[in-house]
mmCIF file of C-alpha atoms in Angstrom:
data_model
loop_
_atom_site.group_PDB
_atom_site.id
_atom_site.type_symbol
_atom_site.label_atom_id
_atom_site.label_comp_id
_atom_site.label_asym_id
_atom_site.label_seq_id
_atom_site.Cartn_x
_atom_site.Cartn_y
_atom_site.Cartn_z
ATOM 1 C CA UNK A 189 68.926 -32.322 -112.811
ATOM 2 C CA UNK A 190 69.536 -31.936 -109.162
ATOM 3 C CA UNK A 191 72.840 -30.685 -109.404
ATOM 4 C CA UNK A 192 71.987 -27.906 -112.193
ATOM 5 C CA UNK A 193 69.529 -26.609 -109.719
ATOM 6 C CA UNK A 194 72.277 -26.538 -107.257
ATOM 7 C CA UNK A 195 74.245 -24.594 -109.426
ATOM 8 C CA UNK A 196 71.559 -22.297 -110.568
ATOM 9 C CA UNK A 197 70.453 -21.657 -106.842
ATOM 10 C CA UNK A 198 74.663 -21.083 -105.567
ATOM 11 C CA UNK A 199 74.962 -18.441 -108.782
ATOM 12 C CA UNK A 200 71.785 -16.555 -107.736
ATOM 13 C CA UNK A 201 72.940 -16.053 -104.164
ATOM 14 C CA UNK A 202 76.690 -15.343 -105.497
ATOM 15 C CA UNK A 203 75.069 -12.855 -108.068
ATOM 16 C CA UNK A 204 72.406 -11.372 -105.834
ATOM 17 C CA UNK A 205 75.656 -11.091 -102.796
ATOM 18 C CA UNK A 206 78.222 -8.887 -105.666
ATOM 19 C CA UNK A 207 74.913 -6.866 -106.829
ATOM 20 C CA UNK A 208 74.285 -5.649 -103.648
ATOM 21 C CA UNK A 209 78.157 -5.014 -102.588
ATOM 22 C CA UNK A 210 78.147 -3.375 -106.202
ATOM 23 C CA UNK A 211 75.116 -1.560 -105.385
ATOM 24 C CA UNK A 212 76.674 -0.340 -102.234
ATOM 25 C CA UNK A 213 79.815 0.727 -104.017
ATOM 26 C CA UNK A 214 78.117 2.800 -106.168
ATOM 27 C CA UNK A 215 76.176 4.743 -104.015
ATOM 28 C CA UNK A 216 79.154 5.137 -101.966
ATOM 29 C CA UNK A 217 80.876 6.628 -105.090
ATOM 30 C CA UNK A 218 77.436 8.318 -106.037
ATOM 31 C CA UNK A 219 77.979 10.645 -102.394
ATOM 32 C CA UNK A 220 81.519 10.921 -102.517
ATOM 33 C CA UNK A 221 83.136 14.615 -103.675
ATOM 34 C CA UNK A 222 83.244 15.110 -107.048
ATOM 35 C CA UNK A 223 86.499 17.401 -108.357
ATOM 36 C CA UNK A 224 87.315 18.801 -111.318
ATOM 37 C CA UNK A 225 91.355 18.877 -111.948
ATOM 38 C CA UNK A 226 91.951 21.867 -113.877
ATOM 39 C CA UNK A 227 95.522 21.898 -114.874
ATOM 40 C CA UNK A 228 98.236 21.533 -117.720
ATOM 41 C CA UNK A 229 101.039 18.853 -117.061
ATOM 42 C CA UNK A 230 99.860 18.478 -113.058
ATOM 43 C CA UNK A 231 100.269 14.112 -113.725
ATOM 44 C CA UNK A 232 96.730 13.812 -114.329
ATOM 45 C CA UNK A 233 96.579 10.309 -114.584
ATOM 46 C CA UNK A 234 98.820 9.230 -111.814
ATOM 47 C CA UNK A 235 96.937 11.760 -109.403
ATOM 48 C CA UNK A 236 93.153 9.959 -110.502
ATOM 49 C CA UNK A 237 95.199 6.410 -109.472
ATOM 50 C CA UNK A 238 96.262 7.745 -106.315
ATOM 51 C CA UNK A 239 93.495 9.679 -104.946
ATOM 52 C CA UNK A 240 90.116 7.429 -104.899
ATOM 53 C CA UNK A 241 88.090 9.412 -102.620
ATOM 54 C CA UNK A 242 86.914 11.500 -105.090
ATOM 55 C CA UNK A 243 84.515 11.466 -108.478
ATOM 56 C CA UNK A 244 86.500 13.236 -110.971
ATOM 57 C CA UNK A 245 84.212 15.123 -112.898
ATOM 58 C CA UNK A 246 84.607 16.683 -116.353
ATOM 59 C CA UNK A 247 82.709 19.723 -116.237
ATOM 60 C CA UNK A 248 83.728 22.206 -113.428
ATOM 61 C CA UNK A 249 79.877 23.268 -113.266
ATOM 62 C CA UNK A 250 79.347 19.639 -112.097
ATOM 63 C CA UNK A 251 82.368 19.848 -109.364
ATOM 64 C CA UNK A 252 81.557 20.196 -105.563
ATOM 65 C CA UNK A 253 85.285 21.253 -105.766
ATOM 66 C CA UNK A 254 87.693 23.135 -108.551
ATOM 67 C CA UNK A 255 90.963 22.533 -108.161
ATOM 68 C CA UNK A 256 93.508 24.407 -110.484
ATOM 69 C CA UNK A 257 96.900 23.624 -110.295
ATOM 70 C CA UNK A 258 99.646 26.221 -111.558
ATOM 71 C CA UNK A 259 103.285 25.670 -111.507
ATOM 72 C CA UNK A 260 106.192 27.918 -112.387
ATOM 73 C CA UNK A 261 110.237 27.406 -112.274
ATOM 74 C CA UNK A 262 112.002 28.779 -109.107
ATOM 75 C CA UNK A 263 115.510 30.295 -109.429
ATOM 76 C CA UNK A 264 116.858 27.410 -108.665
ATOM 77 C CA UNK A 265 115.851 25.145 -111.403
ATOM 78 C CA UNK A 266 112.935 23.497 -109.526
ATOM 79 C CA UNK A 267 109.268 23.864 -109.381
ATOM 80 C CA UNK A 268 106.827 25.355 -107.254
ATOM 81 C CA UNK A 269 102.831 23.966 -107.731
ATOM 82 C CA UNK A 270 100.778 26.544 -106.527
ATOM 83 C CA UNK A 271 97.228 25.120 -105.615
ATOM 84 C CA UNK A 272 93.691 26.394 -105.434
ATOM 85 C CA UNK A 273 90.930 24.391 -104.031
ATOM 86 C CA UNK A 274 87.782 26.425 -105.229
ATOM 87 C CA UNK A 275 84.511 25.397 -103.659
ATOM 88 C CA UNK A 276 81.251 25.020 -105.677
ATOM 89 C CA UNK A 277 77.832 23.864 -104.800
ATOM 90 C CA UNK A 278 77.371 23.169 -101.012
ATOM 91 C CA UNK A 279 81.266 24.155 -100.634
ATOM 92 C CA UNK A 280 80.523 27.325 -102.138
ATOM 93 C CA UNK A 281 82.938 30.377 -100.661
ATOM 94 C CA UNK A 282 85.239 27.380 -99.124
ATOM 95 C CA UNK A 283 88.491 28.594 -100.823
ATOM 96 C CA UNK A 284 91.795 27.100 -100.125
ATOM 97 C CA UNK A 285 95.118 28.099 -101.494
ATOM 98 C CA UNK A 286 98.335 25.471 -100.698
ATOM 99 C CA UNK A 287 101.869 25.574 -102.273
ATOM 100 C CA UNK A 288 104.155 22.096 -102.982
ATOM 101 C CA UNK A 289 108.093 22.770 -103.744
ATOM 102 C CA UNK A 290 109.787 20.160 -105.858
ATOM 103 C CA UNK A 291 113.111 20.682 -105.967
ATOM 104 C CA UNK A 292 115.614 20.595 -108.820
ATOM 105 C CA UNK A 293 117.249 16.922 -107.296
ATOM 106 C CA UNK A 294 113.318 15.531 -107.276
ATOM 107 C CA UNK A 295 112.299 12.571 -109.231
ATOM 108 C CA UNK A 296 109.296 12.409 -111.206
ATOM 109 C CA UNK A 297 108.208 10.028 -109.244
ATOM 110 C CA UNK A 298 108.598 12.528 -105.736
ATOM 111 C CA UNK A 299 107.464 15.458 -107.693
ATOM 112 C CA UNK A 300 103.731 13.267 -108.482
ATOM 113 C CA UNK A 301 104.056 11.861 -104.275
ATOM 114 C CA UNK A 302 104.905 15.458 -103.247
ATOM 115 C CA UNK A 303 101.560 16.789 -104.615
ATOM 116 C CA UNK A 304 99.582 13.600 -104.142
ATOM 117 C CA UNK A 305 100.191 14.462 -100.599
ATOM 118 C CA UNK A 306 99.514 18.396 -100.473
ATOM 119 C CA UNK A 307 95.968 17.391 -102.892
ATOM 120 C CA UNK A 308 94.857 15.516 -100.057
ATOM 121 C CA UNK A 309 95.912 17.926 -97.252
ATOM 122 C CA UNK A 310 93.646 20.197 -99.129
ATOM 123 C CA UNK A 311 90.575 18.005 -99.451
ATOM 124 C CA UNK A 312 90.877 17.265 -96.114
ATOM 125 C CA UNK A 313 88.192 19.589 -95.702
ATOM 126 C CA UNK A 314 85.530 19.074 -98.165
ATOM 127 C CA UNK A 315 85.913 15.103 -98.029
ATOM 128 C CA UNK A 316 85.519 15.628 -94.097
ATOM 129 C CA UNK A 317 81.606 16.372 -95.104
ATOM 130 C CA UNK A 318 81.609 13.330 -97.611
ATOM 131 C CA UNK A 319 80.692 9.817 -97.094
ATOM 132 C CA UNK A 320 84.370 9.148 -96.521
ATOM 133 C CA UNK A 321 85.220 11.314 -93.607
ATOM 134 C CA UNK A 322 84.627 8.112 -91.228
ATOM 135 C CA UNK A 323 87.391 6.019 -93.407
ATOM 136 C CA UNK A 324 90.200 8.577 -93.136
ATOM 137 C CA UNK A 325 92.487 8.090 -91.051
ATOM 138 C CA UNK A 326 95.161 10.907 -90.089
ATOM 139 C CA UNK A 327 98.838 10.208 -89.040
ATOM 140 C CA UNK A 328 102.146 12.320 -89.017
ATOM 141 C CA UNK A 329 104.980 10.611 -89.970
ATOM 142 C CA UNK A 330 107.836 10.911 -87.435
ATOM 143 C CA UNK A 331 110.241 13.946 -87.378
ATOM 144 C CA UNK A 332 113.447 13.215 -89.090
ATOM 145 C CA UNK A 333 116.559 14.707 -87.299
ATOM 146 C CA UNK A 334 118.177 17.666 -88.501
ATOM 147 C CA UNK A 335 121.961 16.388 -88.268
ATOM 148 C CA UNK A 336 122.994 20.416 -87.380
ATOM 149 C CA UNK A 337 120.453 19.864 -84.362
ATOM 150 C CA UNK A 338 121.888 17.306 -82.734
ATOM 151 C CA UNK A 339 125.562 18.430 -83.024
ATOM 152 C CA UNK A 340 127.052 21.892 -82.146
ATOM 153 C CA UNK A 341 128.757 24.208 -85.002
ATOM 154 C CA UNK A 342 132.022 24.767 -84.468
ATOM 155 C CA UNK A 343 132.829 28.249 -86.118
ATOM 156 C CA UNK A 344 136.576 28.773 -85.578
ATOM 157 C CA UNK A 345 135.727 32.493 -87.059
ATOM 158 C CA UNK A 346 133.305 33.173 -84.117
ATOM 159 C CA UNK A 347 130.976 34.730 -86.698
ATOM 160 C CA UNK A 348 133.121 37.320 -88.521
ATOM 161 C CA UNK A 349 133.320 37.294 -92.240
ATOM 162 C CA UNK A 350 136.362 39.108 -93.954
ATOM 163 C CA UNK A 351 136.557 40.427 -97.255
ATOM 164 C CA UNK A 352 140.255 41.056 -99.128
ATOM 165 C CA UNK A 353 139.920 42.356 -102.913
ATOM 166 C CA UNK A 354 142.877 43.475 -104.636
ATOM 167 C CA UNK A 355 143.023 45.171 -108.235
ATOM 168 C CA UNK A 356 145.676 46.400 -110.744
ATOM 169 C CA UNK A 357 145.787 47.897 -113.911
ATOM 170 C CA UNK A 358 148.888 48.783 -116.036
ATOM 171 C CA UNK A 359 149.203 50.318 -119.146
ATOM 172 C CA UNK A 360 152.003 51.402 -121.346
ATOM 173 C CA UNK A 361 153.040 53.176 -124.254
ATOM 174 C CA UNK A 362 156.685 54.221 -125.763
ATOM 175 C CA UNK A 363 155.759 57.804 -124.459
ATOM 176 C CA UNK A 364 153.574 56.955 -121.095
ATOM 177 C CA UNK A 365 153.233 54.603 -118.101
ATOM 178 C CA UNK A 366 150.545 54.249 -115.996
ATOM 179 C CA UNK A 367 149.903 52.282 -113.172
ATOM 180 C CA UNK A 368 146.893 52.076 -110.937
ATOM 181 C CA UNK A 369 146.419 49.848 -107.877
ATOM 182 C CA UNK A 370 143.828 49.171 -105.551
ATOM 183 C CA UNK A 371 142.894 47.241 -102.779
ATOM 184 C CA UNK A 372 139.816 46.851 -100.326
ATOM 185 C CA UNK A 373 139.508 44.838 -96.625
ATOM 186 C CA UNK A 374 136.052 44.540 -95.064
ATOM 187 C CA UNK A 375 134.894 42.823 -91.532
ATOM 188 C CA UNK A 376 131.668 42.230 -91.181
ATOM 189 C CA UNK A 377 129.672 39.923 -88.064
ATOM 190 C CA UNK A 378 126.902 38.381 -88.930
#
């Protein structure tokens, strides 16, 4: 009998110690910023894994922040994400509008990263005013080197661009020849 009571009495304290961390959890959660992601193929479900500072609501009137997410192909076969963080509630009038380039060579998995990253550049502000704004911590990542930087261009052509075009057209019949040539030469410095 002793030793169920000793097992009854360690449960209650274990259960009354994850109720209260619980409890603490979720009114963490309860204060945090609640968003509503408002956007076609944006990787919905790899962006809610990724960015836990936020309640992600599913009604916008519910959202302390709207955040619509457009992308369109560039000319050269990649994507640009353009991104507007529209404030509601006590953010209301605390617009933001950012822009994330993924590239033609880009993975999947940078493309989801790449935005990842620019979502939370733009929440920066709102979650600043959240329960969560003494948590974040901000770093920049060290500056890689350009390799055209470091080392001097040699341009053998000291900046002159030429230009040679040549054309020719001959035709012919039993009665008639004609020939017509033409050529061009342009320098230009840049």
């Amino acid at each position: 009998m002793n030793s169920l009571k000793l097992v009854l009495v360690v449960f209650a304290i274990f259960s009354t110690q994850s109720i209260q961390a619980q409890t603490q959890s979720d009114s963490t959660k309860n204060q945090a910023l609640n968003l509503y992601l408002n956007c076609d193929y944006c990787f919905d479900s790899f962006l809610k894994t990724e960015i836990k500072c936020v309640n992600y609501v599913r009604d916008r009137q519910d959202a302390d922040v709207d955040l619509l997410i457009t992308s369109q192909m560039t000319g050269s076969s990649g994507t640009e994400y353009e991104l507007f963080f529209i404030g509601n509630k006590k953010f209301f009038g605390v617009n933001d509008t950012l822009k994330y380039m993924a590239n033609s060579v880009n993975t999947e998995d940078d493309t989801r990263n790449g935005l990842v990253q620019v979502i939370q550049i733009g929440l920066m502000r709102y979650v600043g005013h959240s329960c969560y704004a003494s948590r974040v911590k901000i770093a920049l990542s060290e500056n890689q080197k350009d390799s055209t930087s470091d080392s001097q261009v040699i341009d053998p052509w000291k900046s002159w661009v030429f230009n040679i075009g040549g054309n020719a057209n001959l035709t012919g019949e039993k009665s008639t020849n004609s020939q017509n040539y033409t050529g061009s030469f342009s320098a230009n410095r840049t």
